[in-house]
Structure formats: structure tokens, C-alpha cells
Amino acid sequence: MDYISTRGAAPILDFEGVTLAGLASDGGLYLPSEWPRFSEAEIAAMAGLPYAELAAKIMQPFVGGSLTVGELRALCGQAYGRFAHAAVTPLAQLDEQQWLLELFHGPTLAFKDVALQLLGLLFEKFLGRTGQNLTIIGATSGDTGSAAIDAVAGRERIDIFMLHPRGRVSDVQRRQMTTVLAPNIHNIAIDGSFDDAQAMVKRMFRDPEMTGRFNIGAVNSINWARLMAQVVYYFAAALQLGSPRRDVAFSVPTGNFGDVFAGYVAAQMGLPIRQLIVATNINDILHRALSEGDYSAGVVTPTAAPSMDIQVSSNFERLLFDCGGRDGASLAAQMASFEANKAMRLTNAQRSGTAGLFTSARADATEMAEAMRWASEACGEIIDPHTAIGLHAARAAGLDAATPVVTLATAHPAKFRDAVERATGFRPHLPARVGDLFSREEAYTELPGDYAAVAEFVSTNATPSS
Ligand SMILES: *Cc1c(COP(=O)(O)O)cnc(C)c1O
């Protein structure tokens, strides 16, 4: 499979190349040059496959040329063998129409494990072939950091430096990162906000002093391999609910637009998806973009669903490219104007291209708490604040009663237990697999909010590229 950039001016890469590259050199994001498509009969024949085997079938067309069928199956078996539920991403039924897709049975209790467990193995495999070392730099407001650290702990040829804003992540989230003591893990607590940490990471990707010595890689959802792995659970859920004979709708708690973009890819591959509901909190740039064509960034307001507190959603660019006629040059101009003005209008082609499949809704704090209470009192299910925003949007969507609506349950409720307790009066327990989190030793380095100090720390502790 060939991969092309959304801005049309970066080299074409194969799967191995896009996995190690992260962002394209023209500032765009990589996408497959065409969507592989399964026939209705091929989809029907996938029913009942174990998750790891289904994963290998769905991902096979994307990795062609970089991994054999046997290699891909082995990696999927290893990645999904670490999940605490045999079905990996089981469904729970709430009422006649509403379902939850539980994506939080991985080691760090959020859906990011589903893709990052595989990505860690892909990095190790590809680096082993070239003999190079990879230096992963990331900033996290919580979930990405812990999932990435778990996925690469102890892996050959990889160092990871994860910046978090000191004192601004929850105790559970911090301990999930800082109690992993493998020598290739470097946690850095910096003075400042998440945005300050993120800005330092971006600067390091462009710093020739650093890129000249180190092979710097990314683990956020600009990495195509993450989105690819997320396509699988849309198929898994729809097959269980009667696809391809029956259409299914999905409601997706959305921040950086990675998870819901994977649903769009599933639809391009032939899965009969009736609707993709993009659920946002009050940081609602995506709701405004999809409902009114107005993509303009405001100021981020902190909420009880912090992984959705985002104003600019990187992966939205992938949708605009694909729906707007795949014209890299004009998208590059559109994005340049967005970067200058922090605002832009969607084109008519982009609006009509997204209108068929997507709808959107936003939930405020009251609606989020109501959804948590409904799930608890009417259905006996405790859900986290992110999932609650998705569920609110699912119930408000007004789909005909014959269409099942699946809300993606993106985090385990225990990860956000204070907010859950406030809404429902019930304090969820941490699952046994992370039970001793609060008695484990922590290790992290505190640094001032100063780029030179962070660059110096990375230079001293990372392994040069080869
Ligand atoms: C990352 C995250 C999201 C947002 O997912 P995107 O792919 O960035 O849209 C939603 N919920 C939780 C719990 C997350 O960790």
C-alpha cells in the first residue's frame, strides 16, 4: 500500500515508512492512496472470528509489502493477548436500541491501549530490521502518556520521553506513567500547562540540533498505524449486531478526531454504517464545523472530560482531504489560512462530502451528568465522563428504533472516579490489574518550563539514531 500526504508535497511512503515517520515532511498527515474495500460476502464471512484474527484480516490490505500475513497475525495475537477481557472490546446492552462498546479493557484503562499496544510492537519490529534507534517525544494530559509508556516499556531500540504538566494530571494518570520503571522510560513533569508541554514537543521535532542526532518519532494519533488499529473494533461491534445485513450507528466521544475517523475508514471499506455521531463537550469546534461549516478555534475550557478538551483536531484534516476531492495543493492553502487566522470555512464539497455520514452533538456538564445517572439508574452501568458525552449524543440523535446505536466507551469509570462519584454517588473501584498502583514506587524528573532544559535532558539520556 502506498501512503500520500494530505498536503500533496511529501514523498510517498510504504506502511513501514509512515509508521516510523509520524507527521509528513510537508506538515500534512499520511493516508492510504486508496481505500481497500470488502464485499458484503467477505464481511459476512468475518462473523465470529476471534478479535486478533479479525484484526489481522481488516489490517492486512494496509500493511501489504511491509508485513507478511503470518507476521501481522503474530503481532495481533501478542498485542490483544494483554487485554483483560477475552473478547478484547465487548459490547454491553443498555436498552432496546443503545449499546456500549467497552474499549477500556487494556492495561491502562482507556481506548488508546487498543492501538498503542500494537504500535509498540510495530516499532520494535521495523527498528529491528533497520538497526536504528527511535526517540519518542510526547506531551500528555493523561491517557496517551500512560498507554504509550505501557506499550513501549522495555522494548529494544526505543526511548520515550513523556512530558506532563506538573500537578495537572490526576493521581491515577500520573502513577500509571511514573511507576513504570523500565530504563527506556523517561517521565518529565514540567512547570506549566499541557499547551506549554505540547509546544516544546513541537519545537523539538523542528530543532535541527535534535533531529540531526536522534530519530524522533510520534505516538499521538497523527500516526496512521493508530487509526488503522481502531478500524477493527467498528467491524467487531457491527458484526455482532447483525452487519452486513443490518446498518449500525456509532456515537464517538471526540477530541482529536482520531477515533471517529477510524469509523469513517470502516465505512469506506464497506461496513454499512448508518451514521457517525461526533460527540463533543463544550469545546465544540467540531460540532460547529460539521453543523455550520464554521471551523474556528476558541479558548480551551477545562471540563470533567479532559481528553476531549481540544480546540484544534489534527485528524479533521484527513477528513477534509478525503471528502473535499483529495486535492493536496488546495488543502495546503486552506490549512495555511487556518493556521494564520485560527478560523476557516469548510468548502461546499467538504460540507456535502461529510453530510451523508456524519452528524454531531455537544453536551454540557449537566447533560453529561444526566447521561451518567441514566446509565447507572436505568441500566445498571457505571460510565466515565467521556463515554457519558457520547451516550448523551447517541440518545439525542433520534435514529429510527430499528437501528442499533453503539456508544464508544473510551475510558474505564475508575480512571475518572471523582467525576463519576459526583454524578452518580457511586465510587468505582480500580480493576485488580492496576490494584497496587498506589503502593508502587514512582520515578520522574522535574524540569522548569524551559525548552533548553528539556532538550538538554533528552540529549543526555537518548540513544542517537544509529
Ligand atoms: C483520547 C480520548 C478521547 C478522544 O479521542 P480522539 O481520537 O482524540 O478523538 C476520548 N475519550 C478518552 C477517554 C480519550 O482518552
Coordinates of C-alpha atoms and ligand atoms in Angstrom, one line a residue:
M1 CA 0.0 0.0 0.0
D2 CA 1.2 3.5 -0.9
Y3 CA 0.7 6.4 1.6
I4 CA 0.3 10.0 0.4
S5 CA 0.2 13.3 2.4
T6 CA -2.9 15.4 2.8
R7 CA -0.8 18.4 1.6
G8 CA 0.4 16.7 -1.5
A9 CA 4.1 17.6 -1.3
A10 CA 5.8 14.9 0.8
P11 CA 7.3 11.7 -0.5
I12 CA 5.1 8.6 -1.0
L13 CA 5.9 6.1 1.8
D14 CA 5.0 2.4 2.4
F15 CA 3.5 1.2 5.7
E16 CA 6.8 0.8 7.5
G17 CA 7.7 4.4 6.5
V18 CA 4.5 6.0 7.7
T19 CA 4.7 4.1 11.0
L20 CA 8.1 5.4 11.8
A21 CA 7.6 8.9 10.3
G22 CA 4.5 10.3 12.2
L23 CA 3.9 13.7 10.6
A24 CA 4.6 14.2 6.8
S25 CA 7.5 16.5 5.8
D26 CA 5.1 19.0 4.2
G27 CA 3.2 19.4 7.5
G28 CA 0.4 17.1 6.3
L29 CA -0.9 13.7 7.5
Y30 CA -0.4 10.4 5.7
L31 CA -3.4 8.5 4.3
P32 CA -3.6 5.3 2.1
S33 CA -3.6 6.2 -1.6
E34 CA -6.9 4.4 -2.0
W35 CA -9.4 2.6 0.4
P36 CA -9.4 -1.1 0.3
R37 CA -12.9 -2.5 0.1
F38 CA -14.5 -5.7 1.3
S39 CA -17.6 -7.2 -0.4
E40 CA -20.8 -8.0 1.6
A41 CA -19.9 -11.7 1.4
E42 CA -16.4 -11.1 2.7
I43 CA -17.8 -9.1 5.6
A44 CA -20.4 -11.7 6.4
A45 CA -17.6 -14.4 6.5
M46 CA -15.8 -12.4 9.3
A47 CA -18.6 -13.1 11.8
G48 CA -17.5 -15.0 14.9
L49 CA -13.7 -14.6 14.3
P50 CA -11.6 -14.1 17.5
Y51 CA -10.6 -10.4 17.8
A52 CA -6.9 -10.9 17.0
E53 CA -7.8 -12.8 13.8
L54 CA -10.4 -10.2 12.8
A55 CA -7.8 -7.5 13.4
A56 CA -5.3 -9.2 11.1
K57 CA -8.0 -9.6 8.3
I58 CA -9.0 -5.9 8.4
M59 CA -5.5 -4.5 8.6
Q60 CA -3.9 -6.8 6.0
P61 CA -4.6 -4.6 3.0
F62 CA -3.0 -1.6 4.8
V63 CA 0.3 -3.3 5.7
G64 CA 0.9 -5.1 2.3
G65 CA 4.6 -5.0 1.4
S66 CA 5.8 -4.3 5.0
L67 CA 4.5 -7.3 6.9
T68 CA 3.5 -10.9 5.8
V69 CA 0.2 -12.3 6.8
G70 CA 2.0 -14.5 9.4
E71 CA 3.9 -11.6 10.9
L72 CA 0.7 -9.5 11.2
R73 CA -1.2 -12.3 12.8
A74 CA 1.5 -12.9 15.3
L75 CA 1.7 -9.2 16.3
C76 CA -2.1 -9.0 16.7
G77 CA -2.1 -12.1 18.9
Q78 CA 0.6 -10.6 21.1
A79 CA -1.0 -7.1 21.4
Y80 CA -4.5 -8.3 22.1
G81 CA -3.4 -11.1 24.4
R82 CA -2.7 -8.5 27.0
F83 CA -6.4 -7.4 27.3
A84 CA -8.3 -8.3 30.5
H85 CA -11.4 -9.4 28.5
A86 CA -11.3 -12.4 26.1
A87 CA -13.4 -10.5 23.6
V88 CA -11.0 -7.5 23.8
T89 CA -13.7 -5.0 23.0
P90 CA -17.0 -6.5 24.3
L91 CA -20.5 -4.9 23.8
A92 CA -22.9 -4.1 26.7
Q93 CA -26.6 -3.6 26.1
L94 CA -28.3 -0.6 27.7
D95 CA -31.8 -0.8 26.3
E96 CA -33.5 -1.9 23.1
Q97 CA -31.5 0.5 21.0
Q98 CA -28.5 1.7 22.9
W99 CA -25.2 -0.2 23.3
L100 CA -21.8 0.4 24.8
L101 CA -18.6 -0.8 23.1
E102 CA -16.2 -1.2 26.0
L103 CA -12.7 -0.2 24.8
F104 CA -11.1 0.1 28.2
H105 CA -10.0 -3.5 29.0
G106 CA -6.3 -2.8 28.1
P107 CA -3.5 -2.3 30.6
T108 CA -4.1 1.5 31.2
L109 CA -7.9 1.6 31.2
A110 CA -8.6 3.8 28.1
F111 CA -9.2 3.0 24.4
K112 CA -5.8 4.3 23.4
D113 CA -4.3 0.9 24.5
V114 CA -6.1 -0.8 21.6
A115 CA -3.9 0.9 19.1
L116 CA -0.8 1.7 21.1
Q117 CA -0.2 -1.9 22.2
L118 CA 0.1 -2.8 18.5
L119 CA 2.1 0.3 17.7
G120 CA 4.8 -0.6 20.3
L121 CA 5.2 -4.0 18.6
L122 CA 5.3 -2.5 15.1
F123 CA 8.0 0.0 16.2
E124 CA 10.2 -2.8 17.6
K125 CA 9.7 -5.0 14.5
F126 CA 10.6 -2.2 12.0
L127 CA 13.5 -0.9 14.0
G128 CA 15.0 -4.4 14.3
R129 CA 15.1 -4.6 10.5
T130 CA 17.0 -1.3 10.0
G131 CA 19.1 -1.4 13.2
Q132 CA 18.0 2.2 14.0
N133 CA 17.0 3.6 17.4
L134 CA 13.8 5.7 17.9
T135 CA 13.4 8.5 20.3
I136 CA 9.7 9.1 21.1
I137 CA 8.8 12.5 22.4
G138 CA 5.3 13.3 23.5
A139 CA 3.2 15.5 25.7
T140 CA 0.2 14.2 27.5
S141 CA -2.7 15.5 29.5
G142 CA -3.2 11.9 30.8
D143 CA -4.4 9.0 28.7
T144 CA -2.0 9.0 25.8
G145 CA 1.1 9.1 28.0
S146 CA 0.2 6.1 30.1
A147 CA -0.9 4.0 27.1
A148 CA 2.3 4.8 25.2
I149 CA 4.6 4.1 28.1
D150 CA 3.0 0.8 28.8
A151 CA 3.2 -0.1 25.1
V152 CA 7.0 0.6 24.7
A153 CA 8.3 -0.2 28.2
G154 CA 11.4 -2.5 27.9
R155 CA 11.2 -2.6 24.1
E156 CA 14.5 -2.7 22.2
R157 CA 15.8 0.4 20.4
I158 CA 13.2 2.8 21.8
D159 CA 13.5 5.6 24.3
I160 CA 10.4 7.5 25.3
F161 CA 10.3 11.0 26.9
M162 CA 6.8 11.9 28.1
L163 CA 6.1 15.4 29.3
H164 CA 3.2 16.1 31.6
P165 CA 2.2 19.4 33.2
R166 CA 3.3 19.1 36.9
G167 CA 0.3 18.8 39.3
R168 CA -2.3 19.0 36.5
V169 CA -2.9 15.3 35.8
S170 CA -4.9 13.1 38.2
D171 CA -3.1 10.8 40.7
V172 CA -4.2 7.7 38.8
Q173 CA -3.0 9.1 35.5
R174 CA 0.4 10.2 36.9
R175 CA 1.1 7.0 38.7
Q176 CA 0.2 5.0 35.6
M177 CA 3.1 6.7 33.9
T178 CA 5.6 7.2 36.7
T179 CA 5.5 3.7 38.3
V180 CA 6.8 2.1 35.1
L181 CA 10.5 1.8 35.9
A182 CA 12.0 0.3 32.8
P183 CA 15.2 2.1 31.8
N184 CA 13.9 3.3 28.4
I185 CA 11.0 5.3 30.1
H186 CA 11.7 9.0 31.0
N187 CA 8.8 10.8 32.6
I188 CA 9.2 14.6 32.8
A189 CA 7.0 16.8 35.0
I190 CA 7.3 20.3 33.7
D191 CA 6.2 23.6 35.2
G192 CA 3.4 24.9 33.0
S193 CA 0.3 23.8 31.2
F194 CA -0.3 21.0 28.8
D195 CA -0.1 23.5 25.9
D196 CA 3.3 24.6 27.1
A197 CA 4.5 20.9 27.1
Q198 CA 3.0 20.4 23.7
A199 CA 4.7 23.5 22.3
M200 CA 8.1 22.2 23.5
V201 CA 7.5 18.8 21.8
K202 CA 6.6 20.5 18.5
R203 CA 9.7 22.7 18.8
M204 CA 11.9 19.6 19.3
F205 CA 10.5 18.0 16.1
R206 CA 11.7 21.1 14.2
D207 CA 15.1 21.6 16.0
P208 CA 17.9 20.5 13.7
E209 CA 20.2 20.0 16.7
M210 CA 17.9 17.3 17.9
T211 CA 16.7 15.8 14.6
G212 CA 20.3 15.7 13.3
R213 CA 21.3 13.3 16.1
F214 CA 18.1 11.5 17.0
N215 CA 15.4 9.7 15.0
I216 CA 12.4 11.4 16.6
G217 CA 9.1 9.6 16.4
A218 CA 5.4 10.3 17.4
V219 CA 2.8 8.3 19.3
N220 CA -0.1 10.6 19.0
S221 CA -2.9 10.0 16.6
I222 CA -1.2 11.8 13.7
N223 CA 0.4 8.3 13.4
W224 CA -1.6 6.4 10.7
A225 CA -1.0 3.0 12.4
R226 CA -3.0 4.1 15.4
L227 CA -6.1 4.9 13.3
M228 CA -5.7 1.7 11.3
A229 CA -5.9 -0.4 14.5
Q230 CA -9.0 1.4 15.6
V231 CA -10.9 0.5 12.4
V232 CA -11.1 -3.1 13.7
Y233 CA -13.5 -2.6 16.6
Y234 CA -16.1 -0.9 14.4
F235 CA -16.2 -4.1 12.4
A236 CA -16.2 -6.3 15.6
A237 CA -19.2 -4.4 17.0
A238 CA -21.2 -4.2 13.8
L239 CA -20.7 -7.9 13.1
Q240 CA -22.1 -8.8 16.5
L241 CA -25.2 -6.6 15.9
G242 CA -26.0 -8.3 12.5
S243 CA -23.9 -6.5 9.9
P244 CA -23.7 -6.6 7.0
R245 CA -27.5 -7.4 6.9
R246 CA -28.2 -4.6 9.4
D247 CA -26.9 -1.0 9.5
V248 CA -25.4 0.3 12.7
A249 CA -24.8 3.8 14.0
F250 CA -21.9 4.8 16.3
S251 CA -21.6 7.7 18.7
V252 CA -18.0 8.7 19.4
P253 CA -16.7 10.9 22.2
T254 CA -14.3 13.1 20.2
G255 CA -11.2 15.2 20.8
N256 CA -8.5 14.9 18.2
F257 CA -10.9 13.2 15.7
G258 CA -8.8 10.0 15.5
D259 CA -11.3 7.5 16.9
V260 CA -14.2 8.7 14.8
F261 CA -12.0 9.0 11.7
A262 CA -11.4 5.2 12.1
G263 CA -15.2 4.8 11.8
Y264 CA -15.2 6.7 8.6
V265 CA -12.4 4.4 7.3
A266 CA -14.6 1.4 8.2
A267 CA -17.4 2.8 6.2
Q268 CA -15.1 3.4 3.2
M269 CA -14.1 -0.3 3.5
G270 CA -17.7 -1.4 3.0
L271 CA -19.1 -1.6 6.6
P272 CA -22.7 -0.5 6.4
I273 CA -22.6 2.4 9.0
R274 CA -25.9 4.4 9.1
Q275 CA -24.4 7.4 10.9
L276 CA -21.3 8.5 12.8
I277 CA -22.3 10.9 15.6
V278 CA -19.4 13.2 16.6
A279 CA -19.9 14.0 20.3
T280 CA -18.1 16.9 21.8
N281 CA -18.2 18.7 25.2
I282 CA -18.4 22.5 25.4
N283 CA -15.1 22.7 23.5
D284 CA -17.3 22.2 20.4
I285 CA -15.2 23.3 17.3
L286 CA -16.1 20.0 15.6
H287 CA -19.8 20.4 16.3
R288 CA -19.7 23.9 14.8
A289 CA -17.7 22.7 11.8
L290 CA -20.0 19.7 10.9
S291 CA -23.3 21.5 11.6
E292 CA -22.5 25.0 10.3
G293 CA -19.2 24.7 8.3
D294 CA -17.5 27.0 10.8
Y295 CA -14.1 25.7 11.8
S296 CA -12.8 28.4 14.2
A297 CA -10.8 27.7 17.3
G298 CA -11.7 29.3 20.6
V299 CA -10.0 29.1 24.0
V300 CA -10.0 25.6 25.7
T301 CA -12.3 25.4 28.7
P302 CA -11.3 22.6 31.2
T303 CA -14.1 20.0 31.8
A304 CA -14.6 16.7 33.6
A305 CA -13.8 15.0 30.2
P306 CA -10.2 16.3 29.8
S307 CA -9.3 14.1 26.9
M308 CA -11.8 16.0 24.8
D309 CA -10.7 19.5 25.9
I310 CA -9.3 20.3 22.5
Q311 CA -9.9 23.2 20.1
V312 CA -7.9 22.1 17.1
S313 CA -8.4 18.5 16.0
S314 CA -5.4 17.3 13.9
N315 CA -7.2 14.4 12.2
F316 CA -10.0 16.5 10.9
E317 CA -7.6 17.4 8.1
R318 CA -7.7 13.8 6.9
L319 CA -11.5 14.0 6.6
L320 CA -11.4 17.4 4.8
F321 CA -8.8 15.9 2.3
D322 CA -10.8 12.8 1.6
C323 CA -14.3 14.5 1.4
G324 CA -13.0 17.5 -0.4
G325 CA -11.7 15.7 -3.5
R326 CA -8.2 14.7 -2.3
D327 CA -6.7 17.9 -3.6
G328 CA -3.4 18.3 -1.6
A329 CA -2.5 21.7 -3.0
S330 CA -5.8 23.4 -2.2
L331 CA -6.0 21.8 1.2
A332 CA -2.4 23.0 2.0
A333 CA -3.6 26.6 1.2
Q334 CA -6.8 26.1 3.3
M335 CA -4.8 24.8 6.3
A336 CA -2.2 27.6 5.9
S337 CA -5.0 30.2 6.1
F338 CA -6.5 28.3 9.2
E339 CA -3.0 28.4 10.9
A340 CA -2.8 32.1 10.3
N341 CA -6.4 33.1 11.3
K342 CA -7.3 30.3 13.7
A343 CA -10.6 30.1 11.6
M344 CA -11.8 28.8 8.3
R345 CA -15.0 27.8 6.4
L346 CA -15.5 24.3 5.0
T347 CA -15.9 24.3 1.2
N348 CA -19.2 23.2 -0.3
A349 CA -17.5 19.9 -1.4
Q350 CA -16.3 19.3 2.1
R351 CA -19.7 20.1 3.6
S352 CA -21.7 17.9 1.2
G353 CA -19.0 15.1 1.5
T354 CA -19.4 15.0 5.3
A355 CA -23.1 15.5 5.5
G356 CA -24.1 12.0 4.3
L357 CA -22.4 10.0 7.1
F358 CA -21.7 12.5 9.9
T359 CA -23.8 14.3 12.4
S360 CA -22.7 15.9 15.6
A361 CA -23.9 17.0 19.1
R362 CA -22.4 18.7 22.1
A363 CA -23.1 18.1 25.8
D364 CA -22.6 20.5 28.6
A365 CA -21.8 19.5 32.2
T366 CA -25.5 19.0 33.2
E367 CA -26.2 16.8 30.1
M368 CA -23.1 14.7 30.8
A369 CA -24.1 14.1 34.5
E370 CA -27.6 13.2 33.4
A371 CA -26.3 10.6 30.9
M372 CA -24.1 9.1 33.7
R373 CA -27.2 8.9 36.0
W374 CA -29.4 7.4 33.3
A375 CA -26.8 4.7 32.6
S376 CA -26.5 4.0 36.3
E377 CA -30.1 4.1 37.4
A378 CA -32.0 2.8 34.4
C379 CA -29.4 0.3 33.0
G380 CA -27.1 -0.6 36.0
E381 CA -23.9 0.6 34.1
I382 CA -21.4 3.0 35.5
I383 CA -19.8 5.0 32.7
D384 CA -17.0 7.6 32.7
P385 CA -17.5 11.3 31.7
H386 CA -16.2 10.9 28.1
T387 CA -18.5 8.0 27.5
A388 CA -21.4 9.9 29.0
I389 CA -21.0 12.7 26.4
G390 CA -21.1 10.1 23.7
L391 CA -24.2 8.5 25.2
H392 CA -26.0 11.8 25.5
A393 CA -25.4 12.4 21.8
A394 CA -26.5 8.8 20.9
R395 CA -29.8 9.3 22.7
A396 CA -30.4 12.7 21.2
A397 CA -29.7 11.6 17.7
G398 CA -33.3 10.4 17.1
L399 CA -32.4 7.4 14.9
D400 CA -35.2 5.0 13.9
A401 CA -35.8 2.3 16.5
A402 CA -34.6 -0.5 14.2
T403 CA -31.0 0.9 14.1
P404 CA -28.7 -0.1 16.9
V405 CA -26.7 2.9 18.3
V406 CA -23.3 2.0 19.7
T407 CA -21.6 4.5 22.0
L408 CA -17.8 4.0 22.2
A409 CA -16.9 3.7 25.9
T410 CA -13.5 5.2 25.8
A411 CA -12.3 5.1 29.4
H412 CA -12.9 2.9 32.4
P413 CA -15.0 4.8 35.0
A414 CA -12.4 4.2 37.7
K415 CA -10.0 6.4 35.8
F416 CA -12.3 9.4 36.5
R417 CA -13.8 8.3 39.7
D418 CA -14.2 11.7 41.4
A419 CA -16.4 12.9 38.5
V420 CA -18.3 9.6 38.4
E421 CA -18.9 9.8 42.2
R422 CA -20.1 13.4 41.9
A423 CA -22.7 12.5 39.3
T424 CA -23.9 9.1 40.5
G425 CA -22.9 8.8 44.2
F426 CA -21.0 5.7 43.3
R427 CA -17.2 5.5 43.5
P428 CA -15.9 2.9 41.1
H429 CA -13.0 0.6 42.1
L430 CA -9.8 0.3 40.2
P431 CA -9.7 -3.1 38.5
A432 CA -7.5 -5.7 40.1
R433 CA -4.9 -5.4 37.2
V434 CA -3.9 -1.9 38.4
G435 CA -4.8 -2.6 42.0
D436 CA -1.3 -1.9 43.6
L437 CA -0.8 1.3 41.7
F438 CA -0.8 3.4 44.9
S439 CA 1.9 1.3 46.6
R440 CA 4.3 1.2 43.7
E441 CA 7.5 3.3 43.6
E442 CA 7.4 6.4 41.3
A443 CA 10.2 7.9 39.3
Y444 CA 10.2 11.1 37.3
T445 CA 12.3 14.2 36.6
E446 CA 11.1 17.7 37.4
L447 CA 12.2 20.3 34.9
P448 CA 11.4 24.0 34.6
G449 CA 9.1 25.1 31.7
D450 CA 12.1 25.9 29.6
Y451 CA 12.9 24.3 26.2
A452 CA 16.7 24.4 26.7
A453 CA 16.4 22.3 29.9
V454 CA 14.2 19.7 28.3
A455 CA 16.3 19.5 25.1
E456 CA 19.4 19.1 27.3
F457 CA 17.8 16.3 29.3
V458 CA 16.7 14.4 26.2
S459 CA 20.2 14.8 24.6
T460 CA 21.9 13.4 27.7
N461 CA 19.5 10.4 28.0
A462 CA 18.5 9.3 24.5
T463 CA 20.4 6.9 22.2
P464 CA 21.5 8.5 18.9
S465 CA 19.7 7.2 15.8
S466 CA 22.3 4.7 14.7
Ligands
LIG1 C1 -8.2 10.3 23.6 C2 -9.6 10.2 24.2 C3 -10.8 10.7 23.6 C4 -10.7 11.4 22.2 O1 -10.3 10.6 21.2 P1 -9.8 11.3 19.8 O2 -9.3 10.1 19.0 O3 -8.7 12.2 20.2 O4 -11.0 11.9 19.2 C5 -12.0 10.4 24.2 N1 -12.1 9.8 25.3 C6 -11.0 9.4 26.0 C7 -11.2 8.7 27.3 C8 -9.7 9.5 25.5 O5 -8.6 9.1 26.2

